[in-house]
Short mmCIF file of C-alpha atoms in Angstrom, two decimals:
data_model
loop_
_atom_site.label_atom_id
_atom_site.label_comp_id
_atom_site.label_asym_id
_atom_site.label_seq_id
_atom_site.Cartn_x
_atom_site.Cartn_y
_atom_site.Cartn_z
CA MET A 1 7.75 -68.38 83.76
CA LYS A 2 6.90 -70.04 80.41
CA LEU A 3 4.08 -67.51 79.84
CA LEU A 4 6.44 -64.58 80.56
CA PHE A 5 9.02 -66.00 78.15
CA ASN A 6 6.43 -66.34 75.35
CA THR A 7 5.23 -62.78 75.87
CA ARG A 8 8.77 -61.43 75.60
CA MET A 9 9.39 -63.37 72.41
CA LEU A 10 6.24 -61.97 70.77
CA PHE A 11 7.32 -58.44 71.70
CA LEU A 12 10.79 -58.93 70.16
CA ARG A 13 9.33 -60.40 66.99
CA GLY A 14 7.01 -57.37 66.67
CA MET A 15 9.91 -54.99 67.07
CA LEU A 16 11.94 -56.81 64.41
CA LEU A 17 8.99 -56.74 62.00
CA THR A 18 8.55 -53.02 62.56
CA VAL A 19 12.26 -52.39 61.88
CA ALA A 20 12.13 -54.51 58.75
CA LEU A 21 9.10 -52.70 57.37
CA SER A 22 10.74 -49.36 58.10
CA ALA A 23 13.82 -50.46 56.19
CA ILE A 24 11.69 -51.48 53.23
CA VAL A 25 9.88 -48.15 53.20
CA LEU A 26 13.15 -46.17 53.48
CA GLY A 27 14.78 -48.28 50.82
CA CYS A 28 11.96 -47.53 48.35
CA SER A 29 11.69 -43.79 49.03
CA ASP A 30 13.98 -42.81 46.12
CA ASP A 31 11.68 -44.50 43.63
CA ASP A 32 8.36 -43.07 44.88
CA ASP A 33 6.84 -39.83 43.37
CA THR A 34 6.38 -37.46 46.27
CA THR A 35 6.26 -34.20 44.14
CA PRO A 36 3.85 -31.75 45.78
CA ALA A 37 0.66 -31.05 43.88
CA GLU A 38 0.54 -28.00 41.52
CA PRO A 39 -0.94 -24.98 43.31
CA GLU A 40 -4.45 -23.98 42.25
CA LEU A 41 -4.31 -21.01 39.86
CA ALA A 42 -5.62 -17.71 41.19
CA ILE A 43 -6.15 -16.26 37.71
CA LYS A 44 -6.30 -17.91 34.30
CA LEU A 45 -7.86 -17.74 30.83
CA GLY A 46 -11.31 -18.83 29.75
CA THR A 47 -12.48 -19.06 26.15
CA SER A 48 -15.67 -18.06 24.38
CA ALA A 49 -16.61 -18.72 20.77
CA THR A 50 -17.70 -15.10 20.41
CA LEU A 51 -15.29 -13.28 22.73
CA GLY A 52 -12.13 -15.36 22.41
CA SER A 53 -9.81 -15.56 25.42
CA TYR A 54 -10.68 -13.67 28.60
CA LEU A 55 -9.54 -13.58 32.24
CA THR A 56 -11.18 -15.59 35.01
CA ASP A 57 -10.39 -16.37 38.62
CA GLY A 58 -9.25 -19.83 39.66
CA ASN A 59 -12.82 -21.12 39.60
CA GLY A 60 -13.61 -19.87 36.09
CA ASN A 61 -15.56 -16.78 37.14
CA THR A 62 -15.24 -14.04 34.49
CA LEU A 63 -13.29 -10.86 35.29
CA TYR A 64 -14.20 -7.45 33.87
CA TYR A 65 -12.81 -3.97 33.42
CA PHE A 66 -14.66 -0.64 33.78
CA THR A 67 -14.02 2.06 31.12
CA THR A 68 -14.13 4.91 33.64
CA ASP A 69 -11.16 3.33 35.48
CA VAL A 70 -8.85 4.44 32.64
CA ALA A 71 -6.55 6.32 35.03
CA GLY A 72 -5.95 3.06 36.92
CA VAL A 73 -8.13 3.75 39.96
CA ASN A 74 -11.45 2.18 41.01
CA THR A 75 -14.32 4.52 40.07
CA CYS A 76 -17.12 2.03 40.81
CA THR A 77 -18.82 3.65 43.82
CA GLY A 78 -22.21 3.73 45.50
CA GLY A 79 -24.69 1.16 44.15
CA CYS A 80 -22.16 0.10 41.50
CA ILE A 81 -20.22 -1.82 44.14
CA ALA A 82 -23.01 -4.34 44.80
CA ASN A 83 -23.24 -5.30 41.11
CA TRP A 84 -19.52 -5.27 40.43
CA PRO A 85 -17.56 -6.72 43.38
CA VAL A 86 -13.83 -6.19 43.24
CA TYR A 87 -11.51 -9.10 42.47
CA ASN A 88 -8.44 -9.50 44.65
CA ALA A 89 -5.89 -12.26 44.13
CA ALA A 90 -4.34 -11.97 47.60
CA GLY A 91 -0.72 -13.10 47.71
CA LEU A 92 -0.55 -13.53 43.92
CA THR A 93 2.72 -15.13 42.80
CA GLU A 94 4.01 -16.07 39.37
CA ASP A 95 3.09 -19.75 39.78
CA LEU A 96 -0.53 -18.77 40.45
CA VAL A 97 -0.89 -17.09 37.05
CA GLY A 98 -2.19 -19.28 34.23
CA GLU A 99 -0.66 -20.03 30.85
CA GLY A 100 -0.92 -17.18 28.34
CA LEU A 101 -0.73 -14.51 31.03
CA ASP A 102 2.26 -12.50 32.19
CA PHE A 103 2.72 -12.07 35.95
CA ASP A 104 4.24 -8.62 35.37
CA ASP A 105 0.91 -7.36 33.99
CA PHE A 106 -0.71 -7.72 37.44
CA ALA A 107 -0.57 -5.35 40.39
CA THR A 108 -2.65 -4.40 43.45
CA ILE A 109 -4.36 -1.11 44.33
CA THR A 110 -6.25 -0.20 47.50
CA THR A 111 -9.46 1.81 47.46
CA ASN A 112 -11.08 2.78 50.80
CA GLY A 113 -9.05 0.08 52.52
CA VAL A 114 -10.08 -2.62 50.01
CA ALA A 115 -7.37 -4.35 47.97
CA GLN A 116 -8.05 -4.99 44.27
CA THR A 117 -6.01 -6.74 41.57
CA THR A 118 -5.31 -4.81 38.34
CA TYR A 119 -4.40 -6.13 34.88
CA LYS A 120 -2.33 -3.88 32.61
CA GLY A 121 -3.40 -1.09 34.96
CA TRP A 122 -7.16 -1.80 34.74
CA PRO A 123 -8.84 -2.75 38.06
CA LEU A 124 -10.62 -6.13 37.82
CA TYR A 125 -14.18 -6.95 38.88
CA TYR A 126 -16.75 -9.74 39.01
CA TYR A 127 -20.30 -9.25 37.76
CA ALA A 128 -23.11 -9.78 40.29
CA PRO A 129 -26.41 -8.44 38.91
CA GLY A 130 -28.83 -7.87 41.78
CA GLY A 131 -26.02 -8.78 44.16
CA VAL A 132 -25.80 -12.41 42.90
CA ARG A 133 -22.54 -13.24 41.14
CA GLU A 134 -22.95 -14.79 37.71
CA ALA A 135 -22.01 -18.46 37.42
CA ALA A 136 -18.57 -19.63 36.31
CA THR A 137 -17.99 -19.38 32.49
CA GLN A 138 -20.81 -16.85 32.10
CA THR A 139 -19.97 -13.52 30.40
CA THR A 140 -23.28 -11.70 30.79
CA GLY A 141 -21.49 -8.55 31.94
CA GLU A 142 -19.95 -7.98 28.51
CA GLY A 143 -20.97 -4.57 27.13
CA VAL A 144 -23.25 -3.65 30.04
CA GLY A 145 -23.98 0.08 29.83
CA GLY A 146 -21.37 0.35 27.09
CA VAL A 147 -18.79 0.67 29.87
CA TRP A 148 -18.19 -2.86 31.19
CA PHE A 149 -16.20 -5.42 29.22
CA VAL A 150 -14.52 -8.73 29.85
CA ALA A 151 -10.82 -8.40 30.62
CA LYS A 152 -8.86 -9.87 27.70
CA PRO A 153 -5.16 -10.60 27.29
CA ASP A 154 -4.95 -9.47 23.66
CA TYR A 155 -6.94 -6.27 23.23
CA THR A 156 -5.68 -4.02 20.43
CA ILE A 157 -8.16 -1.33 21.39
CA GLN A 158 -9.96 -0.71 24.67
CA LEU A 159 -12.67 1.79 25.46
CA ALA A 160 -12.22 4.48 28.12
CA LYS A 161 -14.69 7.01 29.45
CA GLY A 162 -13.71 10.23 31.12
CA GLN A 163 -13.40 14.00 31.03
CA LEU A 164 -11.20 15.35 28.24
CA ILE A 165 -8.55 17.63 29.75
CA GLY A 166 -6.16 19.38 27.38
CA ALA A 167 -2.53 20.35 27.80
CA ASP A 168 -3.90 23.79 28.71
CA SER A 169 -5.66 22.14 31.74
CA LYS A 170 -9.05 23.16 30.34
CA HIS A 171 -11.99 20.75 30.23
CA TYR A 172 -13.45 19.89 26.82
CA LYS A 173 -16.65 18.27 25.67
CA GLY A 174 -16.89 15.82 22.79
CA ASP A 175 -17.27 18.68 20.27
CA TYR A 176 -14.07 20.30 21.61
CA THR A 177 -15.81 23.30 23.06
CA GLU A 178 -14.94 24.06 26.66
CA GLY A 179 -17.11 22.35 29.26
CA ASP A 180 -17.64 19.29 31.39
CA GLY A 181 -18.94 15.92 30.28
CA PRO A 182 -17.40 12.45 29.94
CA VAL A 183 -16.45 11.14 26.50
CA THR A 184 -16.01 7.49 25.54
CA TYR A 185 -12.82 7.16 23.48
CA PHE A 186 -10.23 4.63 22.37
CA THR A 187 -7.06 3.69 24.23
CA ASP A 188 -4.48 0.98 23.79
CA ALA A 189 -4.45 -2.04 26.12
CA HIS A 190 -2.61 -0.03 28.80
CA GLY A 191 -5.05 2.90 28.84
CA ARG A 192 -2.97 5.27 26.72
CA THR A 193 -5.20 7.63 24.71
CA LEU A 194 -5.41 7.36 20.93
CA TYR A 195 -5.92 10.26 18.50
CA ALA A 196 -6.68 11.07 14.86
CA PHE A 197 -5.30 14.02 12.85
CA VAL A 198 -7.88 16.14 11.00
CA VAL A 199 -5.43 16.87 8.18
CA ASP A 200 -5.16 13.17 7.31
CA LYS A 201 -7.15 11.54 4.53
CA LYS A 202 -8.46 8.02 4.19
CA ASN A 203 -5.57 5.62 4.82
CA ASP A 204 -3.18 8.53 4.26
CA ASN A 205 -0.87 9.68 7.07
CA ASN A 206 -0.02 13.35 6.46
CA PHE A 207 1.94 13.92 9.69
CA THR A 208 4.71 11.35 9.96
CA THR A 209 7.92 12.28 8.10
CA GLY A 210 10.36 9.60 9.25
CA GLU A 211 12.36 12.18 11.25
CA ALA A 212 12.54 10.93 14.83
CA ALA A 213 12.40 14.33 16.55
CA HIS A 214 9.33 15.35 14.57
CA ASP A 215 7.45 12.05 14.75
CA ALA A 216 7.97 11.73 18.52
CA ASN A 217 5.40 14.50 19.02
CA TRP A 218 2.65 12.25 17.65
CA PRO A 219 3.96 8.68 17.44
CA ILE A 220 1.96 6.31 15.28
CA PHE A 221 -0.05 3.57 17.00
CA GLU A 222 1.84 0.62 15.61
CA ALA A 223 -0.58 -2.30 15.68
CA THR A 224 -2.70 -4.63 13.59
CA PRO A 225 -6.40 -5.30 14.22
CA ASP A 226 -6.88 -8.14 16.69
CA GLN A 227 -9.28 -7.97 19.64
CA VAL A 228 -11.60 -5.03 20.30
CA PRO A 229 -14.54 -4.58 22.69
CA SER A 230 -17.67 -6.34 21.41
CA THR A 231 -19.53 -3.04 20.89
CA LEU A 232 -17.08 -2.06 18.14
CA ASP A 233 -17.14 -3.28 14.54
CA LYS A 234 -13.79 -4.95 13.91
CA THR A 235 -14.20 -4.61 10.13
CA LEU A 236 -13.81 -0.82 10.47
CA PHE A 237 -10.16 -1.25 11.52
CA GLY A 238 -7.25 -1.68 9.15
CA THR A 239 -3.56 -0.85 8.74
CA ILE A 240 -1.35 1.25 6.49
CA ASP A 241 2.39 1.09 5.93
CA VAL A 242 4.25 4.09 7.33
CA PHE A 243 8.03 4.00 6.90
CA GLY A 244 8.08 0.23 7.25
CA LYS A 245 5.71 0.12 10.21
CA LYS A 246 2.05 -0.93 10.44
CA GLN A 247 -0.14 1.95 11.65
CA LEU A 248 -3.62 1.04 12.84
CA THR A 249 -6.54 2.83 11.19
CA TYR A 250 -10.20 3.21 12.13
CA LYS A 251 -12.74 4.21 9.49
CA GLY A 252 -9.71 5.12 7.41
CA TRP A 253 -8.20 7.45 10.04
CA PRO A 254 -4.55 6.72 10.89
CA ILE A 255 -4.23 6.46 14.70
CA TYR A 256 -1.59 8.15 16.87
CA TYR A 257 -0.46 8.65 20.45
CA PHE A 258 0.40 12.09 21.87
CA GLY A 259 4.02 12.20 22.98
CA SER A 260 3.25 14.38 26.01
CA ASP A 261 0.61 12.00 27.46
CA THR A 262 2.95 10.53 30.05
CA GLN A 263 0.29 8.81 32.16
CA ARG A 264 -2.60 6.49 31.29
CA GLY A 265 -5.89 8.26 30.68
CA GLN A 266 -4.31 11.64 29.94
CA THR A 267 -5.85 13.50 26.98
CA LYS A 268 -3.52 16.48 26.71
CA GLY A 269 -3.43 16.26 22.93
CA VAL A 270 -7.01 17.51 22.50
CA SER A 271 -5.92 21.14 22.88
CA VAL A 272 -2.76 20.96 20.73
CA PRO A 273 -2.15 23.14 18.77
CA GLN A 274 -5.80 24.09 19.23
CA PRO A 275 -8.93 22.15 20.19
CA GLY A 276 -10.20 19.75 17.53
CA VAL A 277 -7.03 19.41 15.44
CA TRP A 278 -6.11 16.13 17.16
CA PRO A 279 -9.42 14.63 18.37
CA VAL A 280 -9.53 11.46 20.42
CA VAL A 281 -10.76 8.48 18.44
CA VAL A 282 -14.39 7.64 19.21
CA ALA A 283 -16.64 4.89 17.86
CA ASP A 284 -18.91 7.23 15.89
CA ILE A 285 -16.18 9.36 14.30
CA GLU A 286 -17.05 10.14 10.68
CA GLU A 287 -15.31 8.23 7.92
CA ALA A 288 -11.97 9.75 6.95
CA PRO A 289 -12.30 11.76 3.72
CA GLU A 290 -10.86 10.29 0.55
CA ALA A 291 -7.36 11.48 -0.29
CA ASP A 292 -7.29 14.24 -2.88
CA GLU A 293 -6.28 12.90 -6.24
CA PRO A 294 -2.84 14.29 -7.12
CA GLU A 295 -2.86 16.56 -10.13
CA PRO A 296 -1.28 14.61 -13.00
CA ALA A 297 2.06 15.93 -14.16
CA ILE A 298 1.22 14.59 -17.59
CA LYS A 299 -2.22 13.87 -18.99
CA LEU A 300 -4.35 13.70 -22.12
CA ALA A 301 -6.29 16.44 -23.86
CA THR A 302 -8.57 16.07 -26.87
CA SER A 303 -8.86 17.96 -30.12
CA ALA A 304 -11.64 17.53 -32.70
CA THR A 305 -9.03 17.28 -35.46
CA LEU A 306 -6.11 15.59 -33.68
CA GLY A 307 -7.85 13.33 -31.21
CA SER A 308 -6.06 12.62 -27.90
CA TYR A 309 -2.64 14.13 -27.27
CA LEU A 310 -0.27 14.64 -24.33
CA THR A 311 -0.11 17.77 -22.19
CA ASP A 312 1.53 18.82 -18.94
CA SER A 313 -0.52 19.42 -15.79
CA GLU A 314 -1.56 22.89 -17.00
CA GLY A 315 -2.79 21.67 -20.37
CA ASN A 316 0.24 22.79 -22.38
CA THR A 317 0.69 20.60 -25.48
CA LEU A 318 3.70 18.29 -25.72
CA TYR A 319 5.42 17.46 -29.00
CA TYR A 320 7.91 15.04 -30.51
CA PHE A 321 10.64 15.78 -33.07
CA ALA A 322 11.03 13.42 -36.05
CA THR A 323 14.84 13.63 -35.99
CA ASP A 324 14.87 12.28 -32.40
CA VAL A 325 14.02 8.82 -33.74
CA ALA A 326 17.06 7.22 -32.04
CA GLY A 327 15.79 8.45 -28.66
CA ALA A 328 18.24 11.33 -28.22
CA ASN A 329 17.52 15.06 -28.23
CA THR A 330 18.65 16.48 -31.62
CA CYS A 331 17.09 19.94 -31.14
CA THR A 332 20.16 22.18 -30.83
CA GLY A 333 21.07 25.81 -31.36
CA GLY A 334 18.14 28.10 -32.07
CA CYS A 335 15.83 25.07 -32.13
CA ALA A 336 16.09 24.81 -28.35
CA THR A 337 14.60 28.30 -27.92
CA ALA A 338 11.52 27.53 -29.99
CA TRP A 339 11.13 24.03 -28.58
CA PRO A 340 11.91 23.99 -24.80
CA VAL A 341 12.31 20.53 -23.30
CA TYR A 342 9.63 19.11 -21.02
CA ASN A 343 10.74 17.45 -17.79
CA ALA A 344 8.29 15.82 -15.37
CA ALA A 345 10.68 15.83 -12.41
CA GLY A 346 9.91 13.10 -9.87
CA LEU A 347 7.28 11.48 -12.08
CA THR A 348 5.46 8.66 -10.30
CA GLU A 349 2.65 6.37 -11.38
CA ASP A 350 -0.02 8.39 -9.59
CA LEU A 351 1.07 11.52 -11.48
CA VAL A 352 0.32 9.98 -14.87
CA GLY A 353 -3.15 10.71 -16.17
CA GLU A 354 -5.84 8.27 -17.22
CA GLY A 355 -5.22 6.63 -20.57
CA LEU A 356 -1.44 6.75 -20.20
CA ASP A 357 0.93 4.01 -19.04
CA PHE A 358 3.64 5.01 -16.58
CA ASP A 359 6.00 2.44 -18.10
CA ASP A 360 6.01 4.40 -21.37
CA PHE A 361 7.83 7.31 -19.70
CA ALA A 362 11.54 7.69 -18.99
CA THR A 363 14.12 10.44 -18.53
CA ILE A 364 17.18 11.32 -20.60
CA THR A 365 19.83 13.95 -19.96
CA THR A 366 21.21 16.19 -22.70
CA ASN A 367 23.96 18.68 -21.87
CA GLY A 368 23.07 18.38 -18.21
CA ALA A 369 19.35 19.02 -18.76
CA ALA A 370 16.81 16.32 -17.89
CA GLN A 371 14.03 15.59 -20.37
CA THR A 372 11.04 13.27 -20.19
CA THR A 373 10.53 10.79 -23.02
CA TYR A 374 7.36 9.00 -24.15
CA LYS A 375 7.75 5.63 -25.85
CA GLY A 376 11.36 6.69 -26.37
CA TRP A 377 10.56 10.04 -28.04
CA PRO A 378 11.88 13.13 -26.14
CA LEU A 379 9.05 15.58 -25.33
CA TYR A 380 9.00 19.34 -25.97
CA TYR A 381 6.86 22.44 -25.63
CA TYR A 382 6.36 24.85 -28.53
CA ALA A 383 7.46 28.44 -27.96
CA PRO A 384 7.55 30.31 -31.28
CA GLY A 385 9.69 33.44 -30.91
CA GLY A 386 10.57 32.27 -27.40
CA THR A 387 6.99 32.61 -26.08
CA ARG A 388 5.31 29.34 -25.20
CA GLU A 389 1.94 28.79 -26.86
CA ALA A 390 -1.07 28.99 -24.55
CA ALA A 391 -2.58 25.95 -22.88
CA GLY A 392 -4.92 24.12 -25.23
CA GLN A 393 -3.18 25.32 -28.38
CA THR A 394 -1.60 22.87 -30.87
CA THR A 395 0.00 25.32 -33.28
CA GLY A 396 3.20 23.29 -33.33
CA GLU A 397 1.53 20.38 -35.15
CA GLY A 398 3.27 19.67 -38.47
CA VAL A 399 5.78 22.54 -38.19
CA GLY A 400 8.56 21.93 -40.73
CA GLY A 401 7.07 18.52 -41.42
CA VAL A 402 9.05 17.22 -38.43
CA TRP A 403 7.19 18.42 -35.33
CA PHE A 404 4.03 16.67 -34.20
CA VAL A 405 1.86 16.47 -31.11
CA ALA A 406 2.73 13.49 -28.91
CA LYS A 407 -0.16 11.04 -29.05
CA PRO A 408 -0.89 7.89 -27.05
CA ASP A 409 -2.30 5.92 -29.98
CA TYR A 410 -0.15 6.52 -33.03
CA THR A 411 -0.12 3.64 -35.51
CA ILE A 412 2.50 5.41 -37.62
CA GLN A 413 4.97 8.11 -36.67
CA LEU A 414 7.33 10.04 -38.90
CA ALA A 415 11.08 9.92 -38.41
CA LYS A 416 13.83 11.81 -40.19
CA GLY A 417 17.42 10.68 -40.41
CA GLN A 418 20.30 9.26 -42.41
CA LEU A 419 19.65 5.84 -43.93
CA ILE A 420 22.44 3.49 -42.86
CA GLY A 421 22.37 -0.06 -44.21
CA ALA A 422 23.52 -3.31 -42.65
CA ASP A 423 26.71 -2.76 -44.66
CA ASN A 424 27.27 0.49 -42.66
CA LYS A 425 27.05 2.54 -45.84
CA HIS A 426 25.04 5.74 -46.04
CA TYR A 427 22.18 5.90 -48.52
CA LYS A 428 20.09 8.68 -49.98
CA GLY A 429 16.38 8.46 -50.65
CA ASP A 430 16.97 6.94 -54.09
CA TYR A 431 19.19 4.21 -52.51
CA THR A 432 22.36 5.43 -54.08
CA GLU A 433 25.23 5.90 -51.69
CA GLY A 434 25.53 9.32 -50.10
CA ASP A 435 24.47 11.54 -47.25
CA GLY A 436 21.11 13.13 -46.76
CA ALA A 437 18.25 12.87 -44.29
CA VAL A 438 15.14 10.97 -45.31
CA THR A 439 11.69 11.27 -43.71
CA TYR A 440 10.23 7.78 -43.29
CA PHE A 441 7.64 5.81 -41.34
CA THR A 442 8.19 4.10 -37.97
CA ASP A 443 5.90 2.50 -35.45
CA ALA A 444 5.03 4.31 -32.19
CA HIS A 445 8.32 3.20 -30.62
CA GLY A 446 10.54 4.46 -33.44
CA ARG A 447 11.11 1.11 -35.17
CA THR A 448 11.61 1.51 -38.94
CA LEU A 449 9.00 0.25 -41.43
CA TYR A 450 9.68 -1.15 -44.91
CA VAL A 451 7.97 -2.38 -48.08
CA PHE A 452 9.06 -5.20 -50.42
CA THR A 453 9.40 -4.26 -54.08
CA VAL A 454 8.29 -7.74 -55.18
CA ASP A 455 4.87 -7.26 -53.53
CA LYS A 456 1.78 -6.12 -55.40
CA ASN A 457 -1.24 -4.09 -54.37
CA ASN A 458 -2.55 -5.63 -51.11
CA ASP A 459 -0.58 -8.79 -51.92
CA ASN A 460 2.17 -10.00 -49.56
CA ASN A 461 4.65 -12.08 -51.60
CA PHE A 462 7.22 -12.64 -48.82
CA THR A 463 5.49 -14.15 -45.78
CA ASN A 464 4.95 -17.93 -45.99
CA GLY A 465 3.91 -18.83 -42.45
CA GLU A 466 7.24 -20.45 -41.52
CA ALA A 467 8.52 -18.75 -38.35
CA ALA A 468 12.23 -18.89 -39.20
CA HIS A 469 11.62 -17.40 -42.65
CA ASP A 470 9.07 -14.76 -41.60
CA ALA A 471 11.24 -13.54 -38.68
CA ILE A 472 13.65 -12.03 -41.21
CA TRP A 473 10.99 -9.54 -42.33
CA PRO A 474 8.13 -9.67 -39.76
CA ILE A 475 4.87 -8.11 -40.86
CA PHE A 476 3.78 -4.86 -39.22
CA GLU A 477 0.69 -6.20 -37.50
CA ALA A 478 -1.64 -3.20 -37.10
CA THR A 479 -4.80 -1.54 -38.30
CA PRO A 480 -5.05 2.13 -39.32
CA ASP A 481 -5.67 4.36 -36.33
CA GLN A 482 -3.78 7.56 -35.63
CA VAL A 483 -1.16 9.04 -37.96
CA PRO A 484 0.58 12.43 -38.11
CA SER A 485 -1.65 15.14 -39.54
CA THR A 486 0.54 15.53 -42.64
CA LEU A 487 -0.39 11.99 -43.76
CA ASP A 488 -3.63 10.96 -45.46
CA LYS A 489 -5.20 8.30 -43.27
CA THR A 490 -7.35 7.03 -46.15
CA LEU A 491 -4.19 5.73 -47.89
CA PHE A 492 -3.75 3.15 -45.13
CA GLY A 493 -5.47 -0.21 -44.94
CA SER A 494 -4.88 -3.78 -43.83
CA ILE A 495 -4.77 -7.28 -45.30
CA ASP A 496 -5.12 -10.70 -43.72
CA VAL A 497 -1.84 -12.64 -43.61
CA PHE A 498 -2.03 -16.06 -41.97
CA GLY A 499 -4.70 -14.85 -39.59
CA LYS A 500 -2.99 -11.54 -38.76
CA LYS A 501 -3.76 -7.99 -39.87
CA GLN A 502 -0.86 -6.48 -41.82
CA LEU A 503 -0.91 -2.71 -42.29
CA THR A 504 -0.72 -1.39 -45.84
CA TYR A 505 0.10 2.04 -47.27
CA LYS A 506 -0.93 2.87 -50.85
CA GLY A 507 -1.48 -0.86 -51.23
CA TRP A 508 2.03 -1.79 -50.08
CA PRO A 509 2.15 -4.38 -47.24
CA VAL A 510 4.33 -2.94 -44.44
CA TYR A 511 7.13 -4.87 -42.64
CA TYR A 512 9.85 -4.58 -40.01
CA PHE A 513 13.43 -5.79 -40.55
CA GLY A 514 14.33 -8.47 -38.01
CA SER A 515 17.92 -7.22 -37.64
CA ASP A 516 16.95 -3.67 -36.67
CA ALA A 517 17.67 -4.22 -32.99
CA GLN A 518 17.42 -0.57 -31.94
CA ARG A 519 14.97 2.23 -32.63
CA GLY A 520 15.82 4.33 -35.69
CA GLN A 521 18.05 1.70 -37.29
CA THR A 522 17.58 1.26 -41.07
CA LYS A 523 19.79 -1.75 -41.76
CA GLY A 524 17.23 -3.28 -44.09
CA VAL A 525 17.83 -0.73 -46.87
CA SER A 526 20.91 -2.62 -48.09
CA VAL A 527 19.47 -6.15 -47.82
CA PRO A 528 19.90 -8.09 -50.06
CA GLN A 529 20.87 -5.04 -52.08
CA PRO A 530 19.86 -1.36 -51.92
CA GLY A 531 16.32 -0.62 -53.01
CA VAL A 532 14.81 -4.12 -52.64
CA TRP A 533 13.38 -3.28 -49.21
CA PRO A 534 12.92 0.51 -49.18
CA VAL A 535 11.74 2.39 -46.08
CA VAL A 536 8.13 3.56 -46.29
CA VAL A 537 7.91 7.23 -47.22
CA LYS A 538 4.93 9.51 -47.70
CA ASP A 539 5.34 9.93 -51.45
CA ILE A 540 6.04 6.31 -52.34
CA ALA A 541 4.30 5.31 -55.59
CA GLU A 542 1.13 3.25 -55.41
CA ALA A 543 1.78 -0.49 -55.26
CA PRO A 544 1.34 -2.09 -58.69
CA GLU A 545 -1.72 -4.23 -59.37
#
């Protein structure tokens, strides 16, 4: 009986211990990590120093695409199958796709009863040369035959190989004659064919207008160079700006889609509007031709006697009028018949010829007519008797002592107008009060030039090197170069003034007046009294020794 009792007690103690341990385990279950393990990825990204990111299976085996599969179907048949086994991620779900990949880019096709995974429409394969699959992380299949390439997540361009079939359903060869034969050409990452336009020039899109209905026929390929198959030279790609968008270029050719290619691999554009006008882009396409230089609207011509002078695009000489010194057109009445205005409508920097600065040109409007100005001087043609002189002629030079060819390098120009002092009084050429136009010297921008009656021959007696003092009458810092043909260039010279070259005329040092704030102003003639600072005129007396 005692043995039976002891046996029962041991059994009860065991039961109690079991219950207690169960309670402990249950009591701790909320604190234990029982999260199921992450599923093994079926497809992910590998990385190569030369190739960048590329697709692999869950074990790191490289996945490839075949250029002849551009239509989205498996074209690897016969002996090809042994070297390029299909990849199939059976039961692929979003959580089996690795970081950097989008589940929506994957699908499944079936060829001869065999399922195969596709990426962005391209069927995926392994590489197994001689029937033995390459080891994980190897990429020895890259570029094989020029038709096999690693599958990458970030291709800008992919290569496709197939028969060109136009919108007319005819077959075309690579030279766009009718016939059969596969062509290797560029597509985007989804197998959509890319084209060039034979009318385009280097980095110059001549099709796109910004009008949606027009541009939809040949939409630009909006991309920037990123990843391309290893058999292509990435440095041959670039971009241009087209209405605020980046259009990809190759060898300078802007790249387009064809709006009527509704399915991947279609090449309908090759026959529109006729074969060869919109070729597919191929690796060995010739460099795009340089854009034709636009014909300048305004340019320079040269004369043995006059040097360089301005003409229009046809070589017709352009002139300035001395009385336009203030920058306004003063050629009225019968003058306008003999001197028609010149207007370079829509002038842009690329329409300005070599040796000229676009910033020197502007447009004014007089009585509703637009007129181009150069350095503030309105420009004219010469048409004596109403018939414009022939291109290359300069018969208007010096007419009336007020008409001169427009030149890019004048040191001195002649102006004609009423002298009006800082006191607002009108002065004649002898500096007595009264009305009457005076012909005087300005710089190339129409700013009046003066001499100082206290000076002597080649001797500046005003400038002292103190900025505040010298700013009242700044020196005209120049050397003799080009002057109107009615002036004797030998009468000009220069002197050194505190390290600067001051122009002289007949020995007189030449100055500006600091308070002449606008072109054509002659305020200095009354400062400090009339005649102390006269304007420079052609027949001024020689400076005294």
